[in-house]
mmCIF file of N, CA, C and O in Angstrom:
data_model
loop_
_atom_site.group_PDB
_atom_site.id
_atom_site.type_symbol
_atom_site.label_atom_id
_atom_site.label_comp_id
_atom_site.label_asym_id
_atom_site.label_seq_id
_atom_site.Cartn_x
_atom_site.Cartn_y
_atom_site.Cartn_z
ATOM 1 N N UNK A 1 0.825 -1.167 0.005
ATOM 2 C CA UNK A 1 -0.005 0.001 -0.005
ATOM 3 C C UNK A 1 0.949 1.326 0.102
ATOM 4 O O UNK A 1 1.896 1.282 0.621
ATOM 5 N N UNK A 2 0.397 2.297 -0.604
ATOM 6 C CA UNK A 2 1.115 3.485 -0.768
ATOM 7 C C UNK A 2 1.008 4.329 0.443
ATOM 8 O O UNK A 2 -0.032 4.612 0.896
ATOM 9 N N UNK A 3 2.087 4.779 1.041
ATOM 10 C CA UNK A 3 2.027 5.630 2.297
ATOM 11 C C UNK A 3 2.313 7.107 1.943
ATOM 12 O O UNK A 3 3.475 7.579 1.637
ATOM 13 N N UNK A 4 1.222 7.876 1.755
ATOM 14 C CA UNK A 4 1.315 9.273 1.341
ATOM 15 C C UNK A 4 0.887 10.201 2.594
ATOM 16 O O UNK A 4 -0.149 9.972 3.193
ATOM 17 N N UNK A 5 1.854 11.167 2.807
ATOM 18 C CA UNK A 5 1.478 12.063 3.960
ATOM 19 C C UNK A 5 0.998 13.332 3.303
ATOM 20 O O UNK A 5 1.591 14.007 2.540
ATOM 21 N N UNK A 6 -0.348 13.682 3.550
ATOM 22 C CA UNK A 6 -0.952 14.896 2.914
ATOM 23 C C UNK A 6 -0.219 16.189 3.190
ATOM 24 O O UNK A 6 -0.194 17.134 2.514
ATOM 25 N N UNK A 7 0.345 16.334 4.428
ATOM 26 C CA UNK A 7 1.060 17.515 4.880
ATOM 27 C C UNK A 7 2.349 17.752 4.049
ATOM 28 O O UNK A 7 2.531 18.758 3.471
ATOM 29 N N UNK A 8 2.998 16.696 3.837
ATOM 30 C CA UNK A 8 4.228 16.741 3.037
ATOM 31 C C UNK A 8 3.885 17.083 1.596
ATOM 32 O O UNK A 8 4.542 17.858 0.935
ATOM 33 N N UNK A 9 2.806 16.411 1.018
ATOM 34 C CA UNK A 9 2.440 16.594 -0.368
ATOM 35 C C UNK A 9 1.978 18.119 -0.436
ATOM 36 O O UNK A 9 2.277 18.715 -1.539
ATOM 37 N N UNK A 10 1.225 18.591 0.517
ATOM 38 C CA UNK A 10 0.793 19.975 0.459
ATOM 39 C C UNK A 10 1.897 20.967 0.487
ATOM 40 O O UNK A 10 1.963 21.968 -0.256
ATOM 41 N N UNK A 11 3.005 20.681 1.370
ATOM 42 C CA UNK A 11 4.104 21.566 1.375
ATOM 43 C C UNK A 11 4.958 21.599 0.058
ATOM 44 O O UNK A 11 5.391 22.597 -0.378
ATOM 45 N N UNK A 12 5.122 20.331 -0.449
ATOM 46 C CA UNK A 12 5.889 20.161 -1.796
ATOM 47 C C UNK A 12 5.013 20.933 -2.892
ATOM 48 O O UNK A 12 5.747 21.671 -3.668
ATOM 49 N N UNK A 13 3.719 20.775 -2.934
ATOM 50 C CA UNK A 13 3.004 21.439 -3.901
ATOM 51 C C UNK A 13 2.990 22.970 -3.805
ATOM 52 O O UNK A 13 3.211 23.623 -4.743
ATOM 53 N N UNK A 14 2.819 23.380 -2.546
ATOM 54 C CA UNK A 14 2.812 24.843 -2.266
ATOM 55 C C UNK A 14 4.154 25.520 -2.469
ATOM 56 O O UNK A 14 4.259 26.543 -3.094
ATOM 57 N N UNK A 15 5.248 24.801 -2.166
ATOM 58 C CA UNK A 15 6.564 25.224 -2.376
ATOM 59 C C UNK A 15 6.814 25.316 -3.908
ATOM 60 O O UNK A 15 7.383 26.343 -4.260
ATOM 61 N N UNK A 16 6.477 24.379 -4.546
ATOM 62 C CA UNK A 16 6.719 24.361 -5.907
ATOM 63 C C UNK A 16 5.843 25.407 -6.698
ATOM 64 O O UNK A 16 6.298 25.980 -7.621
ATOM 65 N N UNK A 17 4.623 25.672 -6.220
ATOM 66 C CA UNK A 17 3.778 26.655 -6.800
ATOM 67 C C UNK A 17 4.418 28.056 -6.625
ATOM 68 O O UNK A 17 4.371 28.888 -7.523
ATOM 69 N N UNK A 18 5.024 28.331 -5.482
ATOM 70 C CA UNK A 18 5.508 29.613 -5.113
ATOM 71 C C UNK A 18 6.839 29.804 -6.042
ATOM 72 O O UNK A 18 6.963 30.810 -6.703
ATOM 73 N N UNK A 19 7.668 28.796 -6.009
ATOM 74 C CA UNK A 19 8.817 28.853 -6.836
ATOM 75 C C UNK A 19 8.446 28.938 -8.268
ATOM 76 O O UNK A 19 9.164 29.782 -9.143
ATOM 77 N N UNK A 20 7.551 28.220 -8.689
ATOM 78 C CA UNK A 20 7.135 28.292 -10.188
ATOM 79 C C UNK A 20 6.498 29.636 -10.536
ATOM 80 O O UNK A 20 6.638 30.147 -11.564
ATOM 81 N N UNK A 21 5.786 30.226 -9.613
ATOM 82 C CA UNK A 21 5.260 31.603 -9.783
ATOM 83 C C UNK A 21 6.290 32.647 -9.992
ATOM 84 O O UNK A 21 6.241 33.387 -10.913
ATOM 85 N N UNK A 22 7.339 32.572 -9.241
ATOM 86 C CA UNK A 22 8.398 33.478 -9.312
ATOM 87 C C UNK A 22 9.235 33.227 -10.654
ATOM 88 O O UNK A 22 9.553 34.171 -11.361
ATOM 89 N N UNK A 23 9.486 31.941 -10.999
ATOM 90 C CA UNK A 23 10.229 31.645 -12.144
ATOM 91 C C UNK A 23 9.381 32.113 -13.421
ATOM 92 O O UNK A 23 9.945 32.577 -14.500
ATOM 93 N N UNK A 24 8.031 31.863 -13.348
ATOM 94 C CA UNK A 24 7.179 32.209 -14.557
ATOM 95 C C UNK A 24 7.253 33.686 -14.773
ATOM 96 O O UNK A 24 7.340 34.198 -15.868
ATOM 97 N N UNK A 25 7.141 34.398 -13.660
ATOM 98 C CA UNK A 25 7.171 35.954 -13.649
ATOM 99 C C UNK A 25 8.536 36.410 -14.397
ATOM 100 O O UNK A 25 8.610 37.224 -15.362
ATOM 101 N N UNK A 26 9.541 35.799 -13.814
ATOM 102 C CA UNK A 26 10.877 36.241 -14.346
ATOM 103 C C UNK A 26 11.060 35.655 -15.771
ATOM 104 O O UNK A 26 11.707 36.453 -16.611
ATOM 105 N N UNK A 27 10.587 34.581 -16.102
ATOM 106 C CA UNK A 27 10.762 33.984 -17.490
ATOM 107 C C UNK A 27 10.128 34.932 -18.542
ATOM 108 O O UNK A 27 10.628 35.124 -19.601
ATOM 109 N N UNK A 28 8.904 35.436 -18.151
ATOM 110 C CA UNK A 28 8.141 36.279 -19.138
ATOM 111 C C UNK A 28 8.969 37.569 -19.366
ATOM 112 O O UNK A 28 9.103 37.984 -20.481
ATOM 113 N N UNK A 29 9.488 38.125 -18.308
ATOM 114 C CA UNK A 29 10.314 39.375 -18.421
ATOM 115 C C UNK A 29 11.614 39.082 -19.350
ATOM 116 O O UNK A 29 11.874 39.921 -20.184
ATOM 117 N N UNK A 30 12.220 38.099 -19.007
ATOM 118 C CA UNK A 30 13.497 37.711 -19.649
ATOM 119 C C UNK A 30 13.029 37.361 -21.200
ATOM 120 O O UNK A 30 13.815 37.645 -22.161
ATOM 121 N N UNK A 31 11.942 36.598 -21.412
ATOM 122 C CA UNK A 31 11.601 36.272 -22.759
ATOM 123 C C UNK A 31 11.286 37.514 -23.593
ATOM 124 O O UNK A 31 11.660 37.524 -24.850
ATOM 125 N N UNK A 32 10.709 38.494 -23.057
ATOM 126 C CA UNK A 32 10.398 39.823 -23.740
ATOM 127 C C UNK A 32 11.759 40.360 -24.165
ATOM 128 O O UNK A 32 11.871 40.855 -25.326
ATOM 129 N N UNK A 33 12.696 40.415 -23.258
ATOM 130 C CA UNK A 33 14.042 41.050 -23.546
ATOM 131 C C UNK A 33 14.680 40.336 -24.591
ATOM 132 O O UNK A 33 15.315 40.900 -25.556
ATOM 133 N N UNK A 34 14.760 38.873 -24.590
ATOM 134 C CA UNK A 34 15.389 38.120 -25.528
ATOM 135 C C UNK A 34 14.696 38.252 -26.875
ATOM 136 O O UNK A 34 15.431 38.356 -27.870
ATOM 137 N N UNK A 35 13.408 38.500 -26.963
ATOM 138 C CA UNK A 35 12.702 38.568 -28.172
ATOM 139 C C UNK A 35 13.128 39.859 -28.943
ATOM 140 O O UNK A 35 13.317 40.000 -30.108
ATOM 141 N N UNK A 36 13.272 40.933 -28.054
ATOM 142 C CA UNK A 36 13.598 42.208 -28.651
ATOM 143 C C UNK A 36 15.131 42.160 -29.129
ATOM 144 O O UNK A 36 15.332 42.478 -30.205
ATOM 145 N N UNK A 37 15.999 41.489 -28.415
ATOM 146 C CA UNK A 37 17.393 41.415 -28.889
ATOM 147 C C UNK A 37 17.426 40.614 -30.085
ATOM 148 O O UNK A 37 18.172 40.955 -31.099
ATOM 149 N N UNK A 38 16.777 39.427 -30.231
ATOM 150 C CA UNK A 38 16.844 38.667 -31.401
ATOM 151 C C UNK A 38 16.174 39.382 -32.659
ATOM 152 O O UNK A 38 16.610 39.304 -33.740
ATOM 153 N N UNK A 39 15.141 40.093 -32.298
ATOM 154 C CA UNK A 39 14.429 40.984 -33.445
ATOM 155 C C UNK A 39 15.452 41.873 -34.101
ATOM 156 O O UNK A 39 15.603 42.126 -35.178
ATOM 157 N N UNK A 40 16.087 42.667 -33.090
ATOM 158 C CA UNK A 40 17.082 43.665 -33.559
ATOM 159 C C UNK A 40 18.230 43.034 -34.277
ATOM 160 O O UNK A 40 18.658 43.434 -35.295
ATOM 161 N N UNK A 41 18.710 41.848 -33.722
ATOM 162 C CA UNK A 41 19.790 41.149 -34.424
ATOM 163 C C UNK A 41 19.378 40.742 -35.839
ATOM 164 O O UNK A 41 20.122 40.771 -36.750
ATOM 165 N N UNK A 42 18.167 40.256 -35.942
ATOM 166 C CA UNK A 42 17.765 39.780 -37.251
ATOM 167 C C UNK A 42 17.614 40.909 -38.262
ATOM 168 O O UNK A 42 17.962 40.849 -39.411
ATOM 169 N N UNK A 43 17.090 42.067 -37.828
ATOM 170 C CA UNK A 43 17.021 43.265 -38.665
ATOM 171 C C UNK A 43 18.536 43.724 -39.103
ATOM 172 O O UNK A 43 18.652 44.088 -40.315
ATOM 173 N N UNK A 44 19.433 43.707 -38.054
ATOM 174 C CA UNK A 44 20.779 44.030 -38.498
ATOM 175 C C UNK A 44 21.389 43.053 -39.432
ATOM 176 O O UNK A 44 21.989 43.492 -40.466
ATOM 177 N N UNK A 45 21.142 41.746 -39.351
ATOM 178 C CA UNK A 45 21.618 40.766 -40.316
ATOM 179 C C UNK A 45 21.024 40.925 -41.621
ATOM 180 O O UNK A 45 21.827 40.947 -42.616
ATOM 181 N N UNK A 46 19.748 41.266 -41.665
ATOM 182 C CA UNK A 46 19.033 41.530 -43.083
ATOM 183 C C UNK A 46 19.658 42.688 -43.660
ATOM 184 O O UNK A 46 19.800 42.770 -44.836
ATOM 185 N N UNK A 47 19.962 43.711 -42.932
ATOM 186 C CA UNK A 47 20.468 44.978 -43.357
ATOM 187 C C UNK A 47 21.852 44.790 -43.929
ATOM 188 O O UNK A 47 22.212 45.117 -45.116
ATOM 189 N N UNK A 48 22.771 44.139 -43.118
ATOM 190 C CA UNK A 48 24.096 43.917 -43.606
ATOM 191 C C UNK A 48 24.198 43.017 -44.860
ATOM 192 O O UNK A 48 24.907 42.995 -45.628
ATOM 193 N N UNK A 49 23.203 42.110 -44.755
ATOM 194 C CA UNK A 49 23.064 41.074 -46.011
ATOM 195 C C UNK A 49 22.734 41.849 -47.277
ATOM 196 O O UNK A 49 23.169 41.640 -48.299
ATOM 197 N N UNK A 50 21.685 42.751 -47.148
ATOM 198 C CA UNK A 50 21.254 43.516 -48.308
ATOM 199 C C UNK A 50 22.420 44.493 -48.839
ATOM 200 O O UNK A 50 22.392 44.777 -49.921
ATOM 201 N N UNK A 51 23.288 44.896 -47.971
ATOM 202 C CA UNK A 51 24.495 45.757 -48.254
ATOM 203 C C UNK A 51 25.595 44.908 -48.902
ATOM 204 O O UNK A 51 26.600 45.500 -49.320
ATOM 205 N N UNK A 52 25.583 43.630 -48.813
ATOM 206 C CA UNK A 52 26.629 42.765 -49.311
ATOM 207 C C UNK A 52 27.819 42.682 -48.300
ATOM 208 O O UNK A 52 28.885 42.141 -48.711
ATOM 209 N N UNK A 53 27.609 43.083 -47.160
ATOM 210 C CA UNK A 53 28.610 43.034 -46.083
ATOM 211 C C UNK A 53 28.644 41.618 -45.480
ATOM 212 O O UNK A 53 29.780 41.138 -45.074
ATOM 213 N N UNK A 54 27.489 40.979 -45.227
ATOM 214 C CA UNK A 54 27.342 39.724 -44.561
ATOM 215 C C UNK A 54 26.549 38.793 -45.447
ATOM 216 O O UNK A 54 25.600 39.234 -46.069
ATOM 217 N N UNK A 55 26.944 37.568 -45.337
ATOM 218 C CA UNK A 55 26.135 36.457 -45.955
ATOM 219 C C UNK A 55 25.688 35.469 -44.976
ATOM 220 O O UNK A 55 26.467 34.850 -44.184
ATOM 221 N N UNK A 56 24.368 35.190 -44.823
ATOM 222 C CA UNK A 56 23.830 34.394 -43.914
ATOM 223 C C UNK A 56 23.107 33.163 -44.731
ATOM 224 O O UNK A 56 22.235 33.516 -45.477
ATOM 225 N N UNK A 57 23.530 32.056 -44.394
ATOM 226 C CA UNK A 57 22.890 30.774 -45.142
ATOM 227 C C UNK A 57 21.761 30.405 -44.263
ATOM 228 O O UNK A 57 21.902 29.554 -43.358
ATOM 229 N N UNK A 58 20.629 30.991 -44.544
ATOM 230 C CA UNK A 58 19.364 30.749 -43.776
ATOM 231 C C UNK A 58 18.835 29.277 -43.791
ATOM 232 O O UNK A 58 18.282 28.697 -42.860
ATOM 233 N N UNK A 59 19.179 28.654 -45.019
ATOM 234 C CA UNK A 59 18.635 27.082 -45.076
ATOM 235 C C UNK A 59 19.586 26.279 -44.209
ATOM 236 O O UNK A 59 18.990 25.453 -43.552
ATOM 237 N N UNK A 60 20.903 26.529 -44.149
ATOM 238 C CA UNK A 60 21.656 25.731 -43.229
ATOM 239 C C UNK A 60 21.263 26.010 -41.814
ATOM 240 O O UNK A 60 21.384 25.088 -41.008
ATOM 241 N N UNK A 61 21.079 27.211 -41.458
ATOM 242 C CA UNK A 61 20.627 27.548 -40.136
ATOM 243 C C UNK A 61 19.279 26.816 -39.653
ATOM 244 O O UNK A 61 19.263 26.230 -38.620
ATOM 245 N N UNK A 62 18.415 26.888 -40.598
ATOM 246 C CA UNK A 62 17.202 26.191 -40.224
ATOM 247 C C UNK A 62 17.338 24.605 -40.167
ATOM 248 O O UNK A 62 16.636 23.940 -39.528
ATOM 249 N N UNK A 63 18.174 24.090 -40.999
ATOM 250 C CA UNK A 63 18.363 22.584 -41.019
ATOM 251 C C UNK A 63 19.065 22.260 -39.677
ATOM 252 O O UNK A 63 18.733 21.112 -39.125
ATOM 253 N N UNK A 64 19.905 23.033 -39.139
ATOM 254 C CA UNK A 64 20.525 22.785 -37.962
ATOM 255 C C UNK A 64 19.546 22.800 -36.804
ATOM 256 O O UNK A 64 19.597 21.862 -35.813
ATOM 257 N N UNK A 65 18.542 23.535 -36.845
ATOM 258 C CA UNK A 65 17.502 23.744 -35.777
ATOM 259 C C UNK A 65 16.627 22.505 -35.783
ATOM 260 O O UNK A 65 16.257 21.875 -34.814
ATOM 261 N N UNK A 66 16.232 21.990 -36.992
ATOM 262 C CA UNK A 66 15.504 20.854 -37.176
ATOM 263 C C UNK A 66 16.079 19.584 -36.736
ATOM 264 O O UNK A 66 15.514 18.788 -36.123
ATOM 265 N N UNK A 67 17.371 19.446 -37.164
ATOM 266 C CA UNK A 67 18.060 18.159 -36.810
ATOM 267 C C UNK A 67 18.312 18.037 -35.314
ATOM 268 O O UNK A 67 18.253 16.916 -34.677
ATOM 269 N N UNK A 68 18.507 19.202 -34.514
ATOM 270 C CA UNK A 68 18.590 19.192 -33.158
ATOM 271 C C UNK A 68 17.232 18.659 -32.397
ATOM 272 O O UNK A 68 17.279 17.978 -31.509
ATOM 273 N N UNK A 69 16.141 19.112 -32.948
ATOM 274 C CA UNK A 69 14.919 18.832 -32.321
ATOM 275 C C UNK A 69 14.505 17.373 -32.575
ATOM 276 O O UNK A 69 13.761 16.709 -31.870
ATOM 277 N N UNK A 70 15.095 16.687 -33.562
ATOM 278 C CA UNK A 70 14.779 15.268 -33.972
ATOM 279 C C UNK A 70 15.607 14.370 -32.950
ATOM 280 O O UNK A 70 15.236 13.194 -32.712
ATOM 281 N N UNK A 71 16.645 14.926 -32.189
ATOM 282 C CA UNK A 71 17.385 14.084 -31.310
ATOM 283 C C UNK A 71 17.026 14.246 -29.905
ATOM 284 O O UNK A 71 17.680 13.960 -28.869
ATOM 285 N N UNK A 72 15.751 14.637 -29.603
ATOM 286 C CA UNK A 72 15.259 14.708 -28.318
ATOM 287 C C UNK A 72 15.174 13.407 -27.612
ATOM 288 O O UNK A 72 14.887 12.313 -28.139
ATOM 289 N N UNK A 73 15.538 13.409 -26.268
ATOM 290 C CA UNK A 73 15.566 12.246 -25.408
ATOM 291 C C UNK A 73 14.228 11.772 -24.989
ATOM 292 O O UNK A 73 13.456 12.541 -24.540
ATOM 293 N N UNK A 74 14.014 10.448 -24.992
ATOM 294 C CA UNK A 74 12.605 9.906 -24.703
ATOM 295 C C UNK A 74 12.503 9.662 -23.134
ATOM 296 O O UNK A 74 11.346 9.582 -22.665
ATOM 297 N N UNK A 75 13.667 9.767 -22.501
ATOM 298 C CA UNK A 75 13.414 9.593 -21.104
ATOM 299 C C UNK A 75 13.053 10.850 -20.213
ATOM 300 O O UNK A 75 12.863 10.874 -19.006
ATOM 301 N N UNK A 76 12.708 11.908 -20.970
ATOM 302 C CA UNK A 76 12.239 13.217 -20.322
ATOM 303 C C UNK A 76 10.881 12.844 -19.567
ATOM 304 O O UNK A 76 10.640 13.371 -18.601
ATOM 305 N N UNK A 77 10.025 12.101 -20.240
ATOM 306 C CA UNK A 77 8.796 11.708 -19.624
ATOM 307 C C UNK A 77 8.926 11.021 -18.304
ATOM 308 O O UNK A 77 8.171 11.351 -17.387
ATOM 309 N N UNK A 78 9.769 10.132 -18.269
ATOM 310 C CA UNK A 78 10.065 9.331 -17.067
ATOM 311 C C UNK A 78 10.505 10.290 -15.873
ATOM 312 O O UNK A 78 10.048 10.145 -14.738
ATOM 313 N N UNK A 79 11.413 11.316 -16.163
ATOM 314 C CA UNK A 79 11.799 12.207 -15.127
ATOM 315 C C UNK A 79 10.716 13.099 -14.657
ATOM 316 O O UNK A 79 10.540 13.545 -13.557
ATOM 317 N N UNK A 80 9.679 13.527 -15.524
ATOM 318 C CA UNK A 80 8.595 14.342 -15.236
ATOM 319 C C UNK A 80 7.706 13.538 -14.287
ATOM 320 O O UNK A 80 7.241 14.054 -13.309
ATOM 321 N N UNK A 81 7.418 12.275 -14.619
ATOM 322 C CA UNK A 81 6.480 11.557 -13.746
ATOM 323 C C UNK A 81 7.035 11.301 -12.385
ATOM 324 O O UNK A 81 6.331 11.378 -11.354
ATOM 325 N N UNK A 82 8.411 11.250 -12.260
ATOM 326 C CA UNK A 82 8.961 10.831 -10.971
ATOM 327 C C UNK A 82 8.942 12.136 -9.980
ATOM 328 O O UNK A 82 9.055 11.890 -8.725
ATOM 329 N N UNK A 83 8.808 13.327 -10.447
ATOM 330 C CA UNK A 83 8.764 14.440 -9.727
ATOM 331 C C UNK A 83 7.377 15.189 -9.759
ATOM 332 O O UNK A 83 7.231 16.442 -9.840
ATOM 333 N N UNK A 84 6.350 14.396 -9.802
ATOM 334 C CA UNK A 84 4.991 14.817 -10.160
ATOM 335 C C UNK A 84 4.437 15.863 -8.951
ATOM 336 O O UNK A 84 3.898 16.859 -9.258
ATOM 337 N N UNK A 85 4.652 15.580 -7.724
ATOM 338 C CA UNK A 85 4.088 16.483 -6.657
ATOM 339 C C UNK A 85 4.714 17.756 -6.655
ATOM 340 O O UNK A 85 3.930 18.833 -6.609
ATOM 341 N N UNK A 86 5.921 17.919 -6.786
ATOM 342 C CA UNK A 86 6.620 19.291 -6.916
ATOM 343 C C UNK A 86 6.411 19.831 -8.303
ATOM 344 O O UNK A 86 6.206 21.057 -8.445
ATOM 345 N N UNK A 87 6.459 19.034 -9.351
ATOM 346 C CA UNK A 87 6.232 19.525 -10.705
ATOM 347 C C UNK A 87 4.938 20.111 -11.015
ATOM 348 O O UNK A 87 4.829 21.091 -11.729
ATOM 349 N N UNK A 88 3.860 19.457 -10.362
ATOM 350 C CA UNK A 88 2.519 19.978 -10.533
ATOM 351 C C UNK A 88 2.343 21.420 -10.010
ATOM 352 O O UNK A 88 1.799 22.301 -10.639
ATOM 353 N N UNK A 89 2.780 21.525 -8.811
ATOM 354 C CA UNK A 89 2.700 22.846 -8.093
ATOM 355 C C UNK A 89 3.597 23.907 -8.934
ATOM 356 O O UNK A 89 3.203 25.046 -9.031
ATOM 357 N N UNK A 90 4.790 23.471 -9.258
ATOM 358 C CA UNK A 90 5.752 24.476 -9.980
ATOM 359 C C UNK A 90 5.114 24.850 -11.352
ATOM 360 O O UNK A 90 5.116 25.983 -11.571
ATOM 361 N N UNK A 91 4.459 23.803 -12.026
ATOM 362 C CA UNK A 91 3.811 24.197 -13.379
ATOM 363 C C UNK A 91 2.679 25.122 -13.162
ATOM 364 O O UNK A 91 2.604 26.075 -13.932
ATOM 365 N N UNK A 92 1.787 24.793 -12.220
ATOM 366 C CA UNK A 92 0.674 25.741 -11.969
ATOM 367 C C UNK A 92 1.204 27.156 -11.603
ATOM 368 O O UNK A 92 0.699 28.188 -12.144
ATOM 369 N N UNK A 93 2.147 27.336 -10.732
ATOM 370 C CA UNK A 93 2.660 28.546 -10.348
ATOM 371 C C UNK A 93 3.363 29.187 -11.473
ATOM 372 O O UNK A 93 3.223 30.368 -11.648
ATOM 373 N N UNK A 94 4.192 28.537 -12.265
ATOM 374 C CA UNK A 94 4.889 29.085 -13.344
ATOM 375 C C UNK A 94 3.912 29.623 -14.445
ATOM 376 O O UNK A 94 4.059 30.719 -14.791
ATOM 377 N N UNK A 95 2.824 28.975 -14.623
ATOM 378 C CA UNK A 95 1.849 29.438 -15.615
ATOM 379 C C UNK A 95 1.049 30.659 -15.179
ATOM 380 O O UNK A 95 0.939 31.662 -15.915
ATOM 381 N N UNK A 96 0.785 30.726 -13.817
ATOM 382 C CA UNK A 96 0.148 31.922 -13.306
ATOM 383 C C UNK A 96 1.073 33.052 -13.203
ATOM 384 O O UNK A 96 0.775 34.183 -13.631
ATOM 385 N N UNK A 97 2.367 32.867 -12.858
ATOM 386 C CA UNK A 97 3.365 33.915 -12.868
ATOM 387 C C UNK A 97 3.651 34.412 -14.218
ATOM 388 O O UNK A 97 3.860 35.609 -14.521
ATOM 389 N N UNK A 98 3.677 33.462 -15.219
ATOM 390 C CA UNK A 98 4.011 33.870 -16.685
ATOM 391 C C UNK A 98 2.802 34.741 -17.081
ATOM 392 O O UNK A 98 3.023 35.706 -17.911
ATOM 393 N N UNK A 99 1.600 34.201 -16.865
ATOM 394 C CA UNK A 99 0.447 35.033 -17.305
ATOM 395 C C UNK A 99 0.310 36.521 -16.607
ATOM 396 O O UNK A 99 0.080 37.450 -17.358
ATOM 397 N N UNK A 100 0.622 36.559 -15.452
ATOM 398 C CA UNK A 100 0.649 37.768 -14.731
ATOM 399 C C UNK A 100 1.810 38.777 -14.990
ATOM 400 O O UNK A 100 1.701 39.927 -14.697
ATOM 401 N N UNK A 101 2.854 38.093 -15.363
ATOM 402 C CA UNK A 101 4.179 38.766 -15.582
ATOM 403 C C UNK A 101 3.929 39.720 -16.800
ATOM 404 O O UNK A 101 4.472 40.628 -17.134
#
């Protein structure tokens, strides 16, 4: 029989939710900053490419991104399931923090 302590599970869930909320809030702020930096960088690349100063092989760049995503590890699901009590609270807090951030 499974021996679960509701107090411990509640503390793990609550702690995960608080940490997740803070991380979600920070992630949204950082994501906005990174999006601006990447956007400016792409505009600069396009300008330099149109002036003949720089050559960017966009096809090779996208092929590298696609091949990286095909090599994803299948054991990711197992690690998520093993940390479900903390992970559920963290995920809920992260989503709330990301939405409010």
